[in-house]
mmCIF file of C-alpha atoms in Angstrom:
data_model
loop_
_atom_site.group_PDB
_atom_site.id
_atom_site.type_symbol
_atom_site.label_atom_id
_atom_site.label_comp_id
_atom_site.label_asym_id
_atom_site.label_seq_id
_atom_site.Cartn_x
_atom_site.Cartn_y
_atom_site.Cartn_z
ATOM 1 C CA UNK A 1 76.376 6.970 37.995
ATOM 2 C CA UNK A 2 75.616 9.953 37.705
ATOM 3 C CA UNK A 3 78.261 12.091 37.582
ATOM 4 C CA UNK A 4 79.155 13.934 40.976
ATOM 5 C CA UNK A 5 80.087 17.844 40.322
ATOM 6 C CA UNK A 6 82.964 19.265 42.130
ATOM 7 C CA UNK A 7 84.408 22.902 42.066
ATOM 8 C CA UNK A 8 87.287 23.752 43.392
ATOM 9 C CA UNK A 9 87.336 27.813 44.364
ATOM 10 C CA UNK A 10 90.780 28.576 44.700
ATOM 11 C CA UNK A 11 92.841 26.029 42.291
ATOM 12 C CA UNK A 12 95.033 28.486 41.640
ATOM 13 C CA UNK A 13 96.878 27.120 45.784
ATOM 14 C CA UNK A 14 97.873 23.943 44.423
ATOM 15 C CA UNK A 15 97.822 24.238 40.827
ATOM 16 C CA UNK A 16 101.158 21.809 40.693
ATOM 17 C CA UNK A 17 98.900 19.022 41.624
ATOM 18 C CA UNK A 18 96.287 16.840 39.527
ATOM 19 C CA UNK A 19 93.006 15.651 41.579
ATOM 20 C CA UNK A 20 91.902 12.663 40.666
ATOM 21 C CA UNK A 21 88.487 10.941 42.440
ATOM 22 C CA UNK A 22 86.970 7.064 42.087
ATOM 23 C CA UNK A 23 84.028 7.681 40.786
ATOM 24 C CA UNK A 24 82.503 9.631 37.806
ATOM 25 C CA UNK A 25 82.927 13.412 38.591
ATOM 26 C CA UNK A 26 83.498 16.824 36.606
ATOM 27 C CA UNK A 27 86.104 18.716 38.337
ATOM 28 C CA UNK A 28 85.606 22.774 37.766
ATOM 29 C CA UNK A 29 88.943 24.642 38.611
ATOM 30 C CA UNK A 30 88.869 28.445 39.350
ATOM 31 C CA UNK A 31 92.047 30.004 39.703
ATOM 32 C CA UNK A 32 90.663 32.052 42.556
ATOM 33 C CA UNK A 33 87.143 32.827 43.065
ATOM 34 C CA UNK A 34 86.240 36.806 44.186
ATOM 35 C CA UNK A 35 84.215 36.176 47.131
ATOM 36 C CA UNK A 36 81.071 37.993 46.000
ATOM 37 C CA UNK A 37 81.068 34.873 43.154
ATOM 38 C CA UNK A 38 81.143 32.198 45.822
ATOM 39 C CA UNK A 39 77.959 31.608 45.731
ATOM 40 C CA UNK A 40 77.123 31.786 41.584
ATOM 41 C CA UNK A 41 80.438 29.553 41.497
ATOM 42 C CA UNK A 42 78.302 26.667 43.744
ATOM 43 C CA UNK A 43 75.470 26.450 41.847
ATOM 44 C CA UNK A 44 75.010 23.098 40.577
ATOM 45 C CA UNK A 45 78.268 21.632 42.305
ATOM 46 C CA UNK A 46 77.336 18.805 45.213
ATOM 47 C CA UNK A 47 81.313 18.985 46.225
ATOM 48 C CA UNK A 48 83.588 22.345 46.987
ATOM 49 C CA UNK A 49 87.179 22.108 47.389
ATOM 50 C CA UNK A 50 88.704 25.082 48.705
ATOM 51 C CA UNK A 51 91.463 26.395 50.384
ATOM 52 C CA UNK A 52 91.273 29.825 51.786
ATOM 53 C CA UNK A 53 88.087 31.442 50.021
ATOM 54 C CA UNK A 54 85.137 31.778 52.967
ATOM 55 C CA UNK A 55 82.059 29.792 52.154
ATOM 56 C CA UNK A 56 79.081 31.309 54.546
ATOM 57 C CA UNK A 57 75.529 31.308 54.877
ATOM 58 C CA UNK A 58 74.368 33.090 52.394
ATOM 59 C CA UNK A 59 76.370 31.345 49.418
ATOM 60 C CA UNK A 60 75.260 27.586 51.491
ATOM 61 C CA UNK A 61 71.669 28.970 51.420
ATOM 62 C CA UNK A 62 71.628 29.312 47.684
ATOM 63 C CA UNK A 63 72.703 26.337 46.741
ATOM 64 C CA UNK A 64 70.877 23.673 48.459
ATOM 65 C CA UNK A 65 72.257 20.543 46.443
ATOM 66 C CA UNK A 66 75.806 21.298 48.241
ATOM 67 C CA UNK A 67 76.792 18.298 50.247
ATOM 68 C CA UNK A 68 80.739 18.485 50.866
ATOM 69 C CA UNK A 69 83.146 21.273 51.563
ATOM 70 C CA UNK A 70 86.935 20.083 51.423
ATOM 71 C CA UNK A 71 89.161 22.084 53.267
ATOM 72 C CA UNK A 72 92.652 21.748 51.546
ATOM 73 C CA UNK A 73 94.071 22.874 54.420
ATOM 74 C CA UNK A 74 94.264 22.218 57.731
ATOM 75 C CA UNK A 75 92.139 25.299 59.165
ATOM 76 C CA UNK A 76 88.774 26.337 58.440
ATOM 77 C CA UNK A 77 87.719 29.332 60.403
ATOM 78 C CA UNK A 78 86.727 31.221 56.998
ATOM 79 C CA UNK A 79 83.743 28.329 56.568
ATOM 80 C CA UNK A 80 80.322 29.275 58.505
ATOM 81 C CA UNK A 81 80.572 25.663 60.937
ATOM 82 C CA UNK A 82 76.475 26.811 62.010
ATOM 83 C CA UNK A 83 75.879 27.240 58.600
ATOM 84 C CA UNK A 84 77.031 23.959 57.743
ATOM 85 C CA UNK A 85 75.263 22.196 60.457
ATOM 86 C CA UNK A 86 72.403 23.549 60.009
ATOM 87 C CA UNK A 87 72.264 22.366 56.024
ATOM 88 C CA UNK A 88 73.593 19.462 56.606
ATOM 89 C CA UNK A 89 76.648 19.887 55.060
ATOM 90 C CA UNK A 90 79.226 17.996 56.128
ATOM 91 C CA UNK A 91 82.665 20.205 56.743
ATOM 92 C CA UNK A 92 86.289 17.639 55.984
ATOM 93 C CA UNK A 93 89.740 19.224 56.343
ATOM 94 C CA UNK A 94 92.835 17.847 56.234
ATOM 95 C CA UNK A 95 94.834 17.664 59.480
ATOM 96 C CA UNK A 96 98.934 16.206 60.645
ATOM 97 C CA UNK A 97 99.950 16.508 57.340
ATOM 98 C CA UNK A 98 102.639 19.704 58.031
ATOM 99 C CA UNK A 99 103.728 18.427 61.250
ATOM 100 C CA UNK A 100 107.865 18.027 59.824
ATOM 101 C CA UNK A 101 107.727 21.346 57.709
ATOM 102 C CA UNK A 102 105.315 23.762 60.141
ATOM 103 C CA UNK A 103 107.992 22.272 63.117
ATOM 104 C CA UNK A 104 111.138 22.838 61.070
ATOM 105 C CA UNK A 105 110.197 26.004 59.945
ATOM 106 C CA UNK A 106 109.599 27.156 63.438
ATOM 107 C CA UNK A 107 112.946 25.445 64.411
ATOM 108 C CA UNK A 108 114.512 27.048 61.672
ATOM 109 C CA UNK A 109 113.469 30.935 62.221
ATOM 110 C CA UNK A 110 114.265 30.209 65.573
ATOM 111 C CA UNK A 111 118.162 29.765 65.896
ATOM 112 C CA UNK A 112 117.948 32.594 62.690
ATOM 113 C CA UNK A 113 116.754 34.617 65.565
ATOM 114 C CA UNK A 114 118.243 33.424 68.667
ATOM 115 C CA UNK A 115 121.741 34.241 66.012
ATOM 116 C CA UNK A 116 120.803 37.158 64.436
ATOM 117 C CA UNK A 117 120.563 36.635 61.377
ATOM 118 C CA UNK A 118 118.249 38.883 60.131
ATOM 119 C CA UNK A 119 120.880 42.347 62.029
ATOM 120 C CA UNK A 120 123.883 40.700 60.455
ATOM 121 C CA UNK A 121 122.911 39.302 56.667
ATOM 122 C CA UNK A 122 121.302 43.086 57.092
ATOM 123 C CA UNK A 123 124.270 44.402 57.659
ATOM 124 C CA UNK A 124 126.253 42.337 55.159
ATOM 125 C CA UNK A 125 123.958 43.552 52.579
ATOM 126 C CA UNK A 126 124.533 47.868 53.154
ATOM 127 C CA UNK A 127 128.486 46.975 52.877
ATOM 128 C CA UNK A 128 129.053 47.730 56.567
ATOM 129 C CA UNK A 129 131.658 44.261 56.504
ATOM 130 C CA UNK A 130 133.293 45.365 53.229
ATOM 131 C CA UNK A 131 134.365 48.554 55.167
ATOM 132 C CA UNK A 132 134.830 46.991 58.278
ATOM 133 C CA UNK A 133 138.165 47.632 59.896
ATOM 134 C CA UNK A 134 138.560 43.706 61.808
ATOM 135 C CA UNK A 135 137.806 40.578 60.432
ATOM 136 C CA UNK A 136 134.314 40.679 61.173
ATOM 137 C CA UNK A 137 131.432 42.774 62.720
ATOM 138 C CA UNK A 138 130.603 43.474 65.941
ATOM 139 C CA UNK A 139 127.640 44.081 67.353
ATOM 140 C CA UNK A 140 123.726 42.968 68.103
ATOM 141 C CA UNK A 141 124.925 39.823 70.710
ATOM 142 C CA UNK A 142 124.496 36.282 69.107
ATOM 143 C CA UNK A 143 123.474 33.539 71.972
ATOM 144 C CA UNK A 144 123.529 29.429 72.077
ATOM 145 C CA UNK A 145 120.389 27.651 71.974
ATOM 146 C CA UNK A 146 121.623 25.190 74.351
ATOM 147 C CA UNK A 147 120.335 26.371 78.043
ATOM 148 C CA UNK A 148 117.494 28.480 76.805
ATOM 149 C CA UNK A 149 113.904 27.982 77.904
ATOM 150 C CA UNK A 150 111.625 27.192 75.268
ATOM 151 C CA UNK A 151 107.277 27.881 76.252
ATOM 152 C CA UNK A 152 105.180 26.682 73.180
ATOM 153 C CA UNK A 153 101.503 27.270 73.706
ATOM 154 C CA UNK A 154 99.474 23.828 72.198
ATOM 155 C CA UNK A 155 101.019 21.207 72.250
ATOM 156 C CA UNK A 156 99.451 19.141 69.790
ATOM 157 C CA UNK A 157 101.642 16.980 66.887
ATOM 158 C CA UNK A 158 103.385 20.502 65.497
ATOM 159 C CA UNK A 159 103.758 22.229 69.405
ATOM 160 C CA UNK A 160 105.611 17.980 70.360
ATOM 161 C CA UNK A 161 107.419 17.878 67.160
ATOM 162 C CA UNK A 162 109.229 21.702 68.071
ATOM 163 C CA UNK A 163 109.801 19.941 71.289
ATOM 164 C CA UNK A 164 111.160 17.154 70.471
ATOM 165 C CA UNK A 165 114.114 19.562 67.713
ATOM 166 C CA UNK A 166 114.240 22.429 70.491
ATOM 167 C CA UNK A 167 115.611 19.237 73.154
ATOM 168 C CA UNK A 168 118.511 17.865 70.731
ATOM 169 C CA UNK A 169 119.915 21.908 71.253
ATOM 170 C CA UNK A 170 119.472 21.235 74.922
ATOM 171 C CA UNK A 171 116.597 23.698 75.291
ATOM 172 C CA UNK A 172 114.142 23.018 78.309
ATOM 173 C CA UNK A 173 110.560 23.274 77.095
ATOM 174 C CA UNK A 174 107.923 24.494 78.525
ATOM 175 C CA UNK A 175 104.341 23.660 77.481
ATOM 176 C CA UNK A 176 101.582 26.127 78.570
ATOM 177 C CA UNK A 177 98.233 25.892 80.277
ATOM 178 C CA UNK A 178 95.237 28.019 78.500
ATOM 179 C CA UNK A 179 95.123 31.729 79.328
ATOM 180 C CA UNK A 180 92.544 32.210 82.059
ATOM 181 C CA UNK A 181 92.674 27.833 82.703
ATOM 182 C CA UNK A 182 91.123 27.481 86.432
ATOM 183 C CA UNK A 183 92.996 24.074 86.566
ATOM 184 C CA UNK A 184 97.189 23.185 85.484
ATOM 185 C CA UNK A 185 96.997 19.646 83.688
ATOM 186 C CA UNK A 186 99.793 17.415 84.283
ATOM 187 C CA UNK A 187 102.717 18.176 82.267
ATOM 188 C CA UNK A 188 101.979 21.773 81.671
ATOM 189 C CA UNK A 189 102.561 25.319 83.154
ATOM 190 C CA UNK A 190 100.232 28.252 84.377
ATOM 191 C CA UNK A 191 100.126 30.967 81.012
ATOM 192 C CA UNK A 192 101.555 33.281 82.863
ATOM 193 C CA UNK A 193 104.838 30.917 84.531
ATOM 194 C CA UNK A 194 105.352 30.135 81.030
ATOM 195 C CA UNK A 195 105.056 34.001 79.653
ATOM 196 C CA UNK A 196 107.749 34.641 82.205
ATOM 197 C CA UNK A 197 110.335 31.333 82.050
ATOM 198 C CA UNK A 198 110.350 31.609 78.132
ATOM 199 C CA UNK A 199 113.549 32.998 76.215
ATOM 200 C CA UNK A 200 111.404 31.831 73.421
ATOM 201 C CA UNK A 201 108.054 31.888 73.076
ATOM 202 C CA UNK A 202 105.968 29.679 70.009
ATOM 203 C CA UNK A 203 102.571 29.418 69.464
ATOM 204 C CA UNK A 204 100.976 26.393 68.504
ATOM 205 C CA UNK A 205 96.915 26.826 68.617
ATOM 206 C CA UNK A 206 94.086 27.112 66.088
ATOM 207 C CA UNK A 207 92.622 31.134 65.936
ATOM 208 C CA UNK A 208 89.431 31.238 68.207
ATOM 209 C CA UNK A 209 87.981 33.632 70.210
ATOM 210 C CA UNK A 210 89.558 32.364 73.489
ATOM 211 C CA UNK A 211 93.169 32.203 71.473
ATOM 212 C CA UNK A 212 92.484 35.762 69.467
ATOM 213 C CA UNK A 213 94.824 38.100 70.779
ATOM 214 C CA UNK A 214 96.864 35.665 73.154
ATOM 215 C CA UNK A 215 100.047 37.576 72.888
ATOM 216 C CA UNK A 216 99.303 41.224 72.788
ATOM 217 C CA UNK A 217 100.753 44.080 75.218
ATOM 218 C CA UNK A 218 100.444 42.776 78.534
ATOM 219 C CA UNK A 219 101.476 39.557 78.009
ATOM 220 C CA UNK A 220 104.573 40.636 76.304
ATOM 221 C CA UNK A 221 105.032 43.053 79.293
ATOM 222 C CA UNK A 222 105.429 40.310 81.477
ATOM 223 C CA UNK A 223 107.730 38.374 79.529
ATOM 224 C CA UNK A 224 111.512 38.239 79.272
ATOM 225 C CA UNK A 225 113.409 41.008 78.161
ATOM 226 C CA UNK A 226 114.477 40.149 74.504
ATOM 227 C CA UNK A 227 111.971 37.334 74.357
ATOM 228 C CA UNK A 228 111.830 35.877 71.050
ATOM 229 C CA UNK A 229 108.234 35.084 69.945
ATOM 230 C CA UNK A 230 107.217 32.732 66.875
ATOM 231 C CA UNK A 231 103.997 32.332 65.325
ATOM 232 C CA UNK A 232 103.598 29.822 62.510
ATOM 233 C CA UNK A 233 99.747 29.032 63.239
ATOM 234 C CA UNK A 234 97.078 31.539 62.460
ATOM 235 C CA UNK A 235 97.017 35.540 62.469
ATOM 236 C CA UNK A 236 95.056 37.108 64.960
ATOM 237 C CA UNK A 237 96.920 34.646 67.541
ATOM 238 C CA UNK A 238 99.984 37.650 67.933
ATOM 239 C CA UNK A 239 98.282 41.047 68.194
ATOM 240 C CA UNK A 240 100.682 42.852 65.880
ATOM 241 C CA UNK A 241 100.805 46.818 66.283
ATOM 242 C CA UNK A 242 101.897 45.844 69.872
ATOM 243 C CA UNK A 243 104.421 43.046 68.245
ATOM 244 C CA UNK A 244 105.753 45.835 66.430
ATOM 245 C CA UNK A 245 106.154 48.117 69.315
ATOM 246 C CA UNK A 246 108.195 45.461 71.732
ATOM 247 C CA UNK A 247 110.110 44.836 68.908
ATOM 248 C CA UNK A 248 110.985 48.566 68.541
ATOM 249 C CA UNK A 249 111.817 49.484 72.337
ATOM 250 C CA UNK A 250 113.877 46.170 72.597
ATOM 251 C CA UNK A 251 111.478 44.155 74.682
ATOM 252 C CA UNK A 252 110.938 41.527 72.442
ATOM 253 C CA UNK A 253 114.745 40.542 70.721
ATOM 254 C CA UNK A 254 113.050 39.460 67.581
ATOM 255 C CA UNK A 255 109.770 37.292 65.818
ATOM 256 C CA UNK A 256 109.258 34.445 63.356
ATOM 257 C CA UNK A 257 105.594 35.270 62.134
ATOM 258 C CA UNK A 258 104.938 33.074 58.746
ATOM 259 C CA UNK A 259 100.772 34.729 59.404
ATOM 260 C CA UNK A 260 99.391 37.863 59.844
ATOM 261 C CA UNK A 261 95.105 39.663 60.146
ATOM 262 C CA UNK A 262 94.858 39.966 56.604
ATOM 263 C CA UNK A 263 96.267 37.537 54.026
ATOM 264 C CA UNK A 264 98.131 38.782 51.477
ATOM 265 C CA UNK A 265 99.092 41.596 54.243
ATOM 266 C CA UNK A 266 98.158 45.231 53.483
ATOM 267 C CA UNK A 267 100.599 48.143 53.226
ATOM 268 C CA UNK A 268 99.521 49.861 56.438
ATOM 269 C CA UNK A 269 100.654 45.901 58.205
ATOM 270 C CA UNK A 270 102.794 47.345 61.354
ATOM 271 C CA UNK A 271 105.324 44.322 61.054
ATOM 272 C CA UNK A 272 105.998 45.539 57.531
ATOM 273 C CA UNK A 273 107.940 48.663 58.549
ATOM 274 C CA UNK A 274 111.633 48.948 57.500
ATOM 275 C CA UNK A 275 113.073 49.392 61.192
ATOM 276 C CA UNK A 276 111.758 46.697 63.217
ATOM 277 C CA UNK A 277 115.001 44.908 63.134
ATOM 278 C CA UNK A 278 115.373 41.231 64.166
ATOM 279 C CA UNK A 279 112.334 40.157 62.281
ATOM 280 C CA UNK A 280 112.130 37.379 59.641
ATOM 281 C CA UNK A 281 108.548 37.450 57.909
ATOM 282 C CA UNK A 282 107.389 34.646 55.541
ATOM 283 C CA UNK A 283 104.551 34.504 53.246
ATOM 284 C CA UNK A 284 102.523 31.616 55.300
ATOM 285 C CA UNK A 285 104.413 29.077 53.462
ATOM 286 C CA UNK A 286 105.506 27.114 56.660
ATOM 287 C CA UNK A 287 103.090 24.447 55.445
ATOM 288 C CA UNK A 288 104.325 23.964 52.087
ATOM 289 C CA UNK A 289 106.966 22.094 51.958
ATOM 290 C CA UNK A 290 107.299 19.538 48.902
ATOM 291 C CA UNK A 291 106.675 16.226 51.146
ATOM 292 C CA UNK A 292 103.643 18.088 53.018
ATOM 293 C CA UNK A 293 101.741 19.132 49.806
ATOM 294 C CA UNK A 294 102.023 15.833 48.857
ATOM 295 C CA UNK A 295 100.224 14.319 51.707
ATOM 296 C CA UNK A 296 97.904 17.013 51.476
ATOM 297 C CA UNK A 297 96.680 15.840 48.448
ATOM 298 C CA UNK A 298 96.451 12.652 48.907
ATOM 299 C CA UNK A 299 94.223 13.204 52.268
ATOM 300 C CA UNK A 300 92.221 15.951 50.571
ATOM 301 C CA UNK A 301 91.663 13.332 47.802
ATOM 302 C CA UNK A 302 90.496 10.548 50.807
ATOM 303 C CA UNK A 303 88.054 13.243 52.160
ATOM 304 C CA UNK A 304 85.692 13.344 49.086
ATOM 305 C CA UNK A 305 86.305 9.565 47.947
ATOM 306 C CA UNK A 306 85.278 8.594 51.452
ATOM 307 C CA UNK A 307 82.528 11.248 51.571
ATOM 308 C CA UNK A 308 81.409 9.488 48.180
ATOM 309 C CA UNK A 309 80.718 6.540 49.210
ATOM 310 C CA UNK A 310 79.227 7.120 52.288
ATOM 311 C CA UNK A 311 81.565 7.325 55.312
ATOM 312 C CA UNK A 312 83.247 10.624 55.232
ATOM 313 C CA UNK A 313 86.063 11.223 57.203
ATOM 314 C CA UNK A 314 88.098 13.516 58.864
ATOM 315 C CA UNK A 315 84.609 15.514 59.428
ATOM 316 C CA UNK A 316 84.810 18.972 61.703
ATOM 317 C CA UNK A 317 82.642 18.978 64.571
#
C-alpha cells in the first residue's frame, strides 16, 4: 500500500501531541502555514489537517489529489464547504471533545463577573487595599448566583452542560429560541423574552449569517441593566464595539469573552481598551484543557483512519 501523504497546516497549535495512523503515511508538519502558501503546501497531499488555517476554493482547485480535510477543531467556517463538495473533498471535524472544558470556562467567567472579581483584583494590584482605612475594600456591589436567571442561546452539549452547573448553584435557566423564529419550540422561550429576563446571557452557537452580530446595540438595550454577557463560542456573535459601549455606559454589568472576530486581535479591537471595567478576556483557551485536547487528538486520528478505511465519520454536510 502506497504511503498517504498528509500535511498539517498549523501543527504549532498542537505541537505537544504526536499523531499516528494505522496505515502507511508521510506526515508533513508545518508550524503555521501562511494563507498565501496553502495551495503550495497541499501539493501532492491526499489529506490536509488544519486547526484554523483557511483552505479556500483556489487551494482546492489547484490540488485535485486532495480527498480529505480533517479539521482539528469543531468550527469549520475557515473551509469553503461548498467548494469542497463540488470537488469531491470530504470535510470532517472534531465535535463534542470540549464540552466540559468550555462549560467550565463559561461558568468560571460567570461566577467571577457576578462577584466582580476583575474589579476588586485590579484595585488590590493598584494598592488600594493596602491604603484602606478599613479591613475591606468597598465599592462595586457583589451578587450571588442563587436566584439569578441564566439565559442560554444554544442548547447543544456545551449549553446544556453549563445549565447543569448553573442549576446546581440555584440559578433559573432559560433556553432562547432562534432570533426571529416564527414558532417557539417546547422547552424554549422567545429570543426577546430571554433577553429581557436574563441576569446572565451566554451564547453557545456556531457563527453563521443568521447568528452574526446576534447581540449588538439593539439587543443590549433590551436586556436588564447590569446584565452579564458571555461568549465562549465564536467571535462575531457579539458586536465588539457595541459591547464595549455597553460596558462603559453600565448597561452591561460585565462580560466574559474568549473569542474575537480577528484572532489574534488587532491592537484597535474595542475590547482591548483599558477602561471597560468588569471584563474577562481570555485568548481563545476555553476548549484547551489537557483532558479535552487528549480527546481531540483521538477523534482527529479516528476521523483520518476511518476515512482511509472507507468509512468516513464526523463528516460536515
